[in-house]
Short mmCIF file of C-alpha atoms and ligand atoms in Angstrom, two decimals:
data_model
loop_
_atom_site.label_atom_id
_atom_site.label_comp_id
_atom_site.label_asym_id
_atom_site.label_seq_id
_atom_site.Cartn_x
_atom_site.Cartn_y
_atom_site.Cartn_z
CA MET A 38 36.92 -2.69 61.76
CA SER A 39 36.95 -1.11 58.34
CA ARG A 40 39.41 -1.78 55.54
CA GLU A 41 41.17 1.51 56.32
CA GLN A 42 41.89 0.34 59.85
CA VAL A 43 43.62 -2.94 59.07
CA PHE A 44 46.74 -4.37 57.54
CA ASN A 45 46.23 -7.93 56.41
CA PHE A 46 49.33 -10.10 56.86
CA ALA A 47 47.61 -13.31 55.71
CA PRO A 48 49.76 -15.91 53.93
CA GLY A 49 47.24 -16.51 51.14
CA PRO A 50 44.57 -15.81 50.16
CA SER A 51 45.95 -12.43 51.04
CA VAL A 52 45.89 -8.69 50.47
CA LEU A 53 45.25 -7.53 46.90
CA PRO A 54 45.86 -4.06 45.45
CA GLU A 55 42.95 -1.83 46.40
CA SER A 56 42.80 -0.26 42.92
CA ALA A 57 42.17 -3.73 41.44
CA LEU A 58 39.39 -4.42 43.94
CA LYS A 59 37.79 -1.04 43.22
CA ARG A 60 37.92 -1.61 39.47
CA ALA A 61 36.27 -5.00 40.01
CA GLN A 62 33.62 -3.30 42.13
CA GLU A 63 32.89 -0.84 39.32
CA ASP A 64 32.64 -3.67 36.80
CA LEU A 65 30.84 -6.11 39.05
CA LEU A 66 27.25 -5.76 37.83
CA ASP A 67 27.87 -4.45 34.36
CA TYR A 68 31.21 -5.13 32.70
CA ARG A 69 32.03 -1.94 30.83
CA GLY A 70 28.61 -1.36 29.34
CA SER A 71 27.95 -4.96 28.34
CA GLY A 72 25.01 -5.40 30.72
CA VAL A 73 26.53 -8.54 32.27
CA SER A 74 29.03 -9.33 34.99
CA VAL A 75 32.29 -11.15 34.12
CA MET A 76 30.91 -13.88 36.42
CA GLU A 77 27.97 -14.30 34.06
CA MET A 78 29.83 -14.44 30.76
CA SER A 79 30.33 -17.53 28.68
CA HIS A 80 34.00 -18.45 28.61
CA ARG A 81 33.53 -18.95 24.86
CA SER A 82 32.21 -15.41 24.32
CA LYS A 83 34.23 -12.82 22.39
CA MET A 84 34.13 -10.53 25.37
CA PHE A 85 35.64 -13.07 27.75
CA GLN A 86 38.15 -14.21 25.13
CA ALA A 87 39.40 -10.62 24.97
CA ILE A 88 39.82 -10.54 28.78
CA PHE A 89 41.64 -13.87 28.64
CA ASP A 90 43.99 -12.82 25.80
CA GLU A 91 44.78 -9.46 27.39
CA THR A 92 45.51 -11.04 30.76
CA LYS A 93 47.84 -13.56 29.18
CA GLU A 94 49.65 -10.80 27.27
CA LYS A 95 50.00 -8.70 30.42
CA PHE A 96 51.39 -11.68 32.32
CA LYS A 97 53.88 -12.44 29.55
CA ARG A 98 54.97 -8.81 29.54
CA ALA A 99 55.35 -8.67 33.33
CA MET A 100 57.40 -11.90 33.43
CA ARG A 101 59.11 -11.37 30.04
CA VAL A 102 58.04 -14.87 29.01
CA PRO A 103 60.02 -15.93 25.93
CA ASP A 104 58.26 -17.40 22.87
CA THR A 105 59.58 -20.87 23.71
CA HIS A 106 57.25 -20.93 26.73
CA GLU A 107 53.47 -21.20 27.02
CA VAL A 108 51.36 -19.59 29.76
CA LEU A 109 48.49 -21.73 31.08
CA PHE A 110 45.62 -20.71 33.36
CA LEU A 111 44.62 -23.84 35.25
CA GLN A 112 42.79 -24.90 38.42
CA GLY A 113 43.58 -27.27 41.28
CA GLY A 114 45.99 -24.95 43.12
CA GLY A 115 49.67 -25.55 43.64
CA THR A 116 48.74 -28.96 45.01
CA LEU A 117 47.50 -30.31 41.67
CA GLN A 118 50.86 -29.34 40.19
CA PHE A 119 52.57 -31.65 42.69
CA ALA A 120 50.94 -34.48 40.67
CA MET A 121 50.81 -32.88 37.23
CA VAL A 122 54.54 -32.23 37.12
CA PRO A 123 55.59 -35.89 37.57
CA MET A 124 52.70 -37.25 35.49
CA ASN A 125 53.82 -35.10 32.57
CA LEU A 126 57.57 -34.77 32.94
CA LEU A 127 58.88 -37.75 34.88
CA GLU A 128 58.23 -40.48 32.28
CA GLY A 129 58.35 -43.05 35.09
CA ALA A 130 62.04 -42.28 35.61
CA SER A 131 63.86 -40.21 38.25
CA ALA A 132 63.83 -36.52 39.20
CA ASP A 133 65.77 -34.51 41.77
CA TYR A 134 63.79 -32.80 44.54
CA ALA A 135 65.13 -30.17 46.91
CA VAL A 136 63.00 -30.46 50.04
CA THR A 137 63.25 -27.14 51.87
CA GLY A 138 59.80 -26.97 53.41
CA ASN A 139 56.33 -28.41 53.67
CA PHE A 140 55.22 -28.01 50.06
CA SER A 141 58.38 -29.34 48.38
CA GLY A 142 58.12 -32.32 50.75
CA LYS A 143 54.55 -32.91 49.63
CA ALA A 144 55.56 -32.57 45.99
CA ALA A 145 58.33 -35.18 46.38
CA LYS A 146 55.92 -37.57 48.10
CA GLU A 147 53.39 -37.17 45.31
CA ALA A 148 56.04 -37.71 42.62
CA ARG A 149 56.95 -41.08 44.09
CA LYS A 150 53.60 -42.42 42.88
CA TYR A 151 54.82 -41.98 39.32
CA GLY A 152 58.54 -42.71 39.47
CA SER A 153 61.50 -41.91 41.65
CA ALA A 154 62.03 -38.61 43.49
CA ARG A 155 65.63 -38.44 44.73
CA LEU A 156 66.42 -35.95 47.45
CA ALA A 157 68.92 -33.50 45.99
CA ALA A 158 68.76 -31.62 49.30
CA ASP A 159 66.74 -31.89 52.50
CA THR A 160 66.72 -29.29 55.25
CA THR A 161 64.26 -31.13 57.53
CA ALA A 162 66.91 -31.81 60.22
CA THR A 163 67.33 -28.09 61.03
CA GLY A 164 63.64 -27.21 60.89
CA HIS A 165 63.92 -25.82 57.34
CA ASP A 166 65.70 -22.73 58.61
CA ARG A 167 67.86 -22.30 55.52
CA ILE A 168 68.27 -22.91 51.81
CA PRO A 169 71.04 -25.28 50.65
CA THR A 170 73.95 -23.78 48.74
CA GLN A 171 74.64 -24.70 45.14
CA ALA A 172 77.63 -26.82 46.30
CA GLU A 173 75.37 -28.81 48.65
CA LEU A 174 72.95 -29.91 45.93
CA ARG A 175 73.37 -33.60 45.11
CA LEU A 176 72.53 -33.61 41.42
CA ASN A 177 71.78 -36.61 39.26
CA PRO A 178 72.90 -35.95 35.67
CA ASP A 179 70.17 -38.28 34.40
CA ALA A 180 67.31 -36.67 36.31
CA LYS A 181 64.32 -35.68 34.18
CA TYR A 182 64.09 -32.41 36.08
CA PHE A 183 65.21 -30.61 39.23
CA TYR A 184 62.32 -29.48 41.44
CA TYR A 185 62.40 -26.75 44.06
CA CYS A 186 60.12 -24.25 45.78
CA SER A 187 61.57 -20.75 45.52
CA ASN A 188 59.83 -19.40 48.63
CA ASN A 189 58.79 -21.51 51.59
CA THR A 190 55.61 -19.84 52.78
CA ILE A 191 55.43 -21.65 56.13
CA TYR A 192 59.09 -21.56 57.23
CA GLY A 193 59.93 -18.17 55.75
CA THR A 194 62.94 -19.05 53.62
CA GLU A 195 63.59 -18.06 50.01
CA TRP A 196 66.11 -19.18 47.42
CA GLN A 197 68.34 -16.22 46.67
CA TYR A 198 69.94 -17.84 43.66
CA VAL A 199 68.77 -19.87 40.70
CA PRO A 200 70.21 -23.38 41.00
CA GLU A 201 72.43 -24.60 38.18
CA THR A 202 71.46 -28.12 37.30
CA PRO A 203 72.04 -30.58 34.45
CA SER A 204 68.27 -31.15 34.13
CA PRO A 205 65.44 -28.66 33.46
CA LEU A 206 64.36 -26.52 36.41
CA VAL A 207 60.84 -26.93 37.74
CA CYS A 208 59.90 -24.31 40.31
CA ASP A 209 56.97 -23.77 42.64
CA MET A 210 56.80 -19.95 42.77
CA SER A 211 53.42 -19.85 44.51
CA SER A 212 54.53 -17.36 47.12
CA ASP A 213 57.07 -15.20 45.30
CA ILE A 214 55.98 -15.01 41.68
CA LEU A 215 55.93 -11.47 40.26
CA THR A 216 58.02 -10.18 43.15
CA ARG A 217 61.31 -9.95 41.24
CA PRO A 218 62.63 -10.28 37.70
CA VAL A 219 63.04 -13.94 36.68
CA ASP A 220 64.90 -15.23 33.63
CA VAL A 221 62.12 -17.55 32.48
CA SER A 222 64.34 -19.06 29.78
CA LYS A 223 66.29 -20.82 32.55
CA TYR A 224 63.18 -22.76 33.59
CA GLY A 225 61.49 -25.79 32.15
CA LEU A 226 58.37 -25.10 34.17
CA ILE A 227 57.18 -22.54 36.69
CA PHE A 228 53.88 -22.81 38.52
CA ALA A 229 52.11 -20.68 41.09
CA GLY A 230 48.77 -20.67 42.86
CA ALA A 231 47.33 -17.20 42.29
CA GLN A 232 46.10 -16.51 45.82
CA LYS A 233 49.16 -14.62 47.11
CA ASN A 234 50.54 -12.18 44.59
CA MET A 235 48.14 -12.50 41.69
CA ALA A 236 44.41 -13.01 42.19
CA PRO A 237 41.75 -14.71 44.31
CA ALA A 238 42.13 -18.44 44.99
CA GLY A 239 41.05 -20.76 42.20
CA LEU A 240 43.62 -20.03 39.49
CA THR A 241 47.02 -21.64 39.00
CA VAL A 242 49.40 -20.12 36.48
CA VAL A 243 51.82 -22.46 34.72
CA VAL A 244 54.65 -21.32 32.46
CA ILE A 245 56.05 -24.25 30.52
CA ASP A 246 58.75 -24.73 27.91
CA ARG A 247 56.71 -26.33 25.12
CA ARG A 248 59.51 -28.82 24.44
CA LEU A 249 58.79 -30.50 27.78
CA ALA A 250 55.12 -31.14 27.04
CA GLY A 251 53.65 -34.21 25.36
CA LYS A 252 55.41 -36.89 27.40
CA GLU A 253 52.66 -37.55 29.93
CA LEU A 254 52.03 -41.02 31.31
CA PRO A 255 49.18 -42.82 29.48
CA ILE A 256 47.05 -42.77 32.65
CA THR A 257 47.18 -38.96 32.83
CA PRO A 258 43.65 -37.51 32.91
CA GLU A 259 43.13 -35.24 29.94
CA ILE A 260 42.58 -32.23 32.16
CA MET A 261 46.01 -32.84 33.69
CA SER A 262 47.92 -32.96 30.42
CA TYR A 263 50.05 -29.87 29.75
CA GLN A 264 50.06 -30.80 26.05
CA THR A 265 46.26 -30.81 25.87
CA MET A 266 46.03 -27.54 27.78
CA ILE A 267 48.58 -25.95 25.43
CA GLU A 268 46.59 -27.14 22.41
CA LYS A 269 43.33 -25.88 23.90
CA ASP A 270 44.82 -22.60 25.18
CA SER A 271 43.73 -23.55 28.74
CA MET A 272 40.12 -23.98 27.63
CA LEU A 273 39.65 -27.72 27.46
CA ASN A 274 36.90 -26.99 29.95
CA THR A 275 35.60 -23.89 31.72
CA PRO A 276 38.56 -21.93 33.09
CA PRO A 277 38.42 -19.89 36.33
CA CYS A 278 37.07 -16.86 34.46
CA TRP A 279 36.66 -14.47 37.37
CA CYS A 280 40.17 -15.13 38.71
CA ILE A 281 41.67 -14.59 35.26
CA TYR A 282 39.86 -11.27 35.01
CA MET A 283 41.13 -10.31 38.49
CA LEU A 284 44.69 -11.27 37.53
CA GLY A 285 44.39 -8.83 34.61
CA LEU A 286 43.44 -6.04 37.02
CA VAL A 287 46.29 -6.89 39.39
CA LEU A 288 48.71 -6.89 36.45
CA ASP A 289 47.47 -3.41 35.45
CA TRP A 290 48.36 -2.24 38.94
CA LEU A 291 51.73 -4.00 38.81
CA GLU A 292 52.59 -2.31 35.53
CA GLU A 293 51.58 1.12 36.84
CA GLN A 294 53.79 0.59 39.87
CA GLY A 295 56.87 -0.15 37.76
CA GLY A 296 56.59 -3.91 37.27
CA VAL A 297 58.59 -6.68 38.93
CA ALA A 298 61.72 -4.52 39.30
CA ALA A 299 59.78 -2.10 41.49
CA MET A 300 58.23 -5.01 43.43
CA GLU A 301 61.71 -6.35 44.14
CA GLN A 302 62.88 -3.00 45.44
CA ARG A 303 59.85 -2.75 47.73
CA LYS A 304 60.14 -6.29 49.02
CA HIS A 305 63.77 -5.63 50.02
CA GLU A 306 62.75 -2.48 51.84
CA ARG A 307 59.81 -4.07 53.69
CA ALA A 308 61.62 -7.21 54.78
CA GLN A 309 64.95 -5.60 55.64
CA LYS A 310 63.23 -3.26 58.04
CA LEU A 311 61.65 -6.15 59.90
CA TYR A 312 64.76 -8.37 59.94
CA ALA A 313 66.94 -5.48 61.14
CA TYR A 314 64.69 -5.09 64.15
CA LEU A 315 64.41 -8.84 64.76
CA ASP A 316 68.19 -9.15 64.83
CA GLU A 317 68.59 -6.50 67.49
CA SER A 318 65.52 -7.39 69.54
CA GLY A 319 65.99 -8.95 72.97
CA LEU A 320 62.54 -10.56 72.82
CA PHE A 321 61.79 -11.59 69.25
CA ALA A 322 63.95 -13.89 67.12
CA ALA A 323 63.76 -14.64 63.40
CA HIS A 324 63.39 -18.30 62.40
CA ALA A 325 65.29 -18.26 59.11
CA LEU A 326 69.05 -17.85 58.93
CA PRO A 327 70.61 -14.83 57.21
CA GLY A 328 71.24 -15.59 53.55
CA SER A 329 68.11 -17.76 53.35
CA ARG A 330 65.49 -15.37 54.63
CA SER A 331 62.24 -14.85 52.80
CA GLU A 332 61.23 -11.34 51.89
CA MET A 333 57.64 -12.51 51.51
CA ASN A 334 56.97 -14.41 54.73
CA VAL A 335 58.91 -13.21 57.76
CA THR A 336 58.73 -15.85 60.52
CA PHE A 337 59.62 -15.06 64.11
CA ARG A 338 58.80 -15.89 67.72
CA THR A 339 59.19 -14.84 71.35
CA PRO A 340 60.70 -17.22 73.93
CA SER A 341 57.28 -18.65 74.91
CA GLU A 342 54.07 -19.82 73.29
CA GLU A 343 52.06 -17.81 75.81
CA LEU A 344 53.78 -14.59 74.79
CA ASP A 345 53.34 -15.49 71.12
CA ALA A 346 49.60 -15.91 71.70
CA GLU A 347 49.42 -12.62 73.59
CA PHE A 348 51.29 -10.87 70.79
CA VAL A 349 48.95 -12.25 68.13
CA ARG A 350 45.88 -11.23 70.17
CA GLY A 351 47.16 -7.70 70.69
CA ALA A 352 48.04 -7.42 67.00
CA ALA A 353 44.51 -8.34 65.95
CA GLU A 354 43.08 -5.73 68.34
CA ARG A 355 45.15 -3.12 66.50
CA GLY A 356 44.06 -4.26 63.07
CA LEU A 357 47.30 -6.14 62.35
CA LEU A 358 45.52 -9.22 61.09
CA ASN A 359 46.56 -12.84 60.47
CA ILE A 360 49.99 -12.62 62.04
CA LYS A 361 49.80 -16.06 63.66
CA GLY A 362 52.34 -18.57 62.32
CA HIS A 363 51.36 -21.78 60.56
CA ARG A 364 50.20 -24.61 62.85
CA ILE A 365 53.29 -26.66 61.92
CA THR A 366 55.74 -24.05 63.17
CA GLY A 367 53.83 -21.96 65.72
CA GLY A 368 55.18 -18.46 66.41
CA MET A 369 54.36 -15.58 64.11
CA ARG A 370 54.51 -14.92 60.40
CA ALA A 371 54.15 -11.60 58.64
CA SER A 372 53.34 -12.18 54.99
CA LEU A 373 54.45 -9.17 52.98
CA TYR A 374 53.15 -9.72 49.47
CA ASN A 375 53.28 -7.15 46.68
CA ALA A 376 50.15 -5.33 47.81
CA MET A 377 51.39 -4.80 51.40
CA PRO A 378 52.28 -1.12 51.84
CA MET A 379 55.30 -0.01 53.85
CA GLU A 380 52.86 1.55 56.35
CA GLY A 381 51.81 -2.01 57.26
CA VAL A 382 55.38 -2.92 58.17
CA GLU A 383 55.78 0.31 60.11
CA ALA A 384 52.59 -0.33 62.09
CA LEU A 385 53.74 -3.87 62.89
CA LEU A 386 57.19 -2.66 63.95
CA ALA A 387 55.71 0.01 66.21
CA TYR A 388 53.59 -2.65 67.92
CA MET A 389 56.54 -5.06 68.26
CA LYS A 390 58.69 -2.39 69.87
CA GLU A 391 55.95 -1.46 72.30
CA PHE A 392 55.33 -5.12 73.12
CA GLU A 393 59.03 -5.64 73.77
CA VAL A 394 59.17 -2.73 76.20
CA HIS A 395 56.31 -4.27 78.21
CA HIS A 396 57.59 -7.84 78.10
CA HIS A 397 61.32 -7.54 78.33
CA VAL A 398 62.86 -10.82 79.48
N1 PMP B 526 53.25 -24.16 47.26
C1 PMP B 526 53.41 -23.12 48.09
C2 PMP B 526 54.74 -22.44 48.14
C3 PMP B 526 52.37 -22.70 48.91
O1 PMP B 526 52.54 -21.69 49.75
C4 PMP B 526 51.12 -23.38 48.84
C5 PMP B 526 49.93 -22.99 49.68
N2 PMP B 526 50.01 -21.96 50.47
C6 PMP B 526 51.00 -24.47 47.97
C7 PMP B 526 52.08 -24.81 47.19
C8 PMP B 526 49.73 -25.23 47.87
O2 PMP B 526 48.89 -24.46 47.14
P1 PMP B 526 47.31 -24.69 47.01
O3 PMP B 526 46.73 -24.46 48.35
O4 PMP B 526 46.97 -23.64 46.01
O5 PMP B 526 47.10 -26.06 46.48
#
């Protein structure tokens, strides 16, 4: 199958804007008349420094990052942040964790190596089918921070409000960063693996209120210190140069499309279309409850695993790729990141409707 014949619903790494990929293709062997590829440049060269600075500026513009906050380009994925956050911010004390899915659960577990991670909320009992309300959050006024994951990639739930907490907010935005306007000033720290809405895998973006840095545990490896990375402008060591360059290209596309406000509008449109059908379908059912549903990862199933498998097989034959749910949950998952066009959702819906006609129960 060719690129024109498929829609890629992968949860990450996932679809990227075609214009960014084409620009990278043009630049691949010879970056804008320099005679070298971005992959071949020294990270200390003037040319790469310009790419780095521009990308950081574009990111700050897209997210409206206030001057109180620093943007870091790190490695180690979201998973390294599960450890970096408590090593730098917990000071051996206690933090509040809202466990609403797999990755916030992992983050809480990791934090317990460095102090105490109290459960401010835990939706495990109902299969992480919803997000707790503000009133349900059990908040400790002495917590060093409140940790949550704004979009649960596996379960398909998304926080539709910003929690109000006595302690600084720390948020894993790996799967919904740059998909809506965010008031960054409300956050102590935001992190996101790049491989969904930003760039290829290998880059993690951290936005941190500088006032929170510099309190890392003495055992913290230098490369895991936010303070050191702030001082070195993310270049204590070699940064993920290619991914940073790609993020710049994706941000060019984002800006041309109307920025995060336009992304929010599109994500509503894409997801609402799918959920509307799921709610009236006699065969398919959505996993997440209304009010908690993710507009990035739409999770659903049929009444049987056999039918689910048949659906996934048929989807792949039609070029609707990577629709299988995560191994923890089974079922299906359509990941609708920024670069997914509405035509992808329409093609999926057409197939779902046809499948339902043939498999009505
Ligand atoms: N947080 C979220 C919300 C995720 O979806 C993922 C991975 N898909 C992670 C954290 C872990 O990220 P990584 O694989 O980059 O370590």
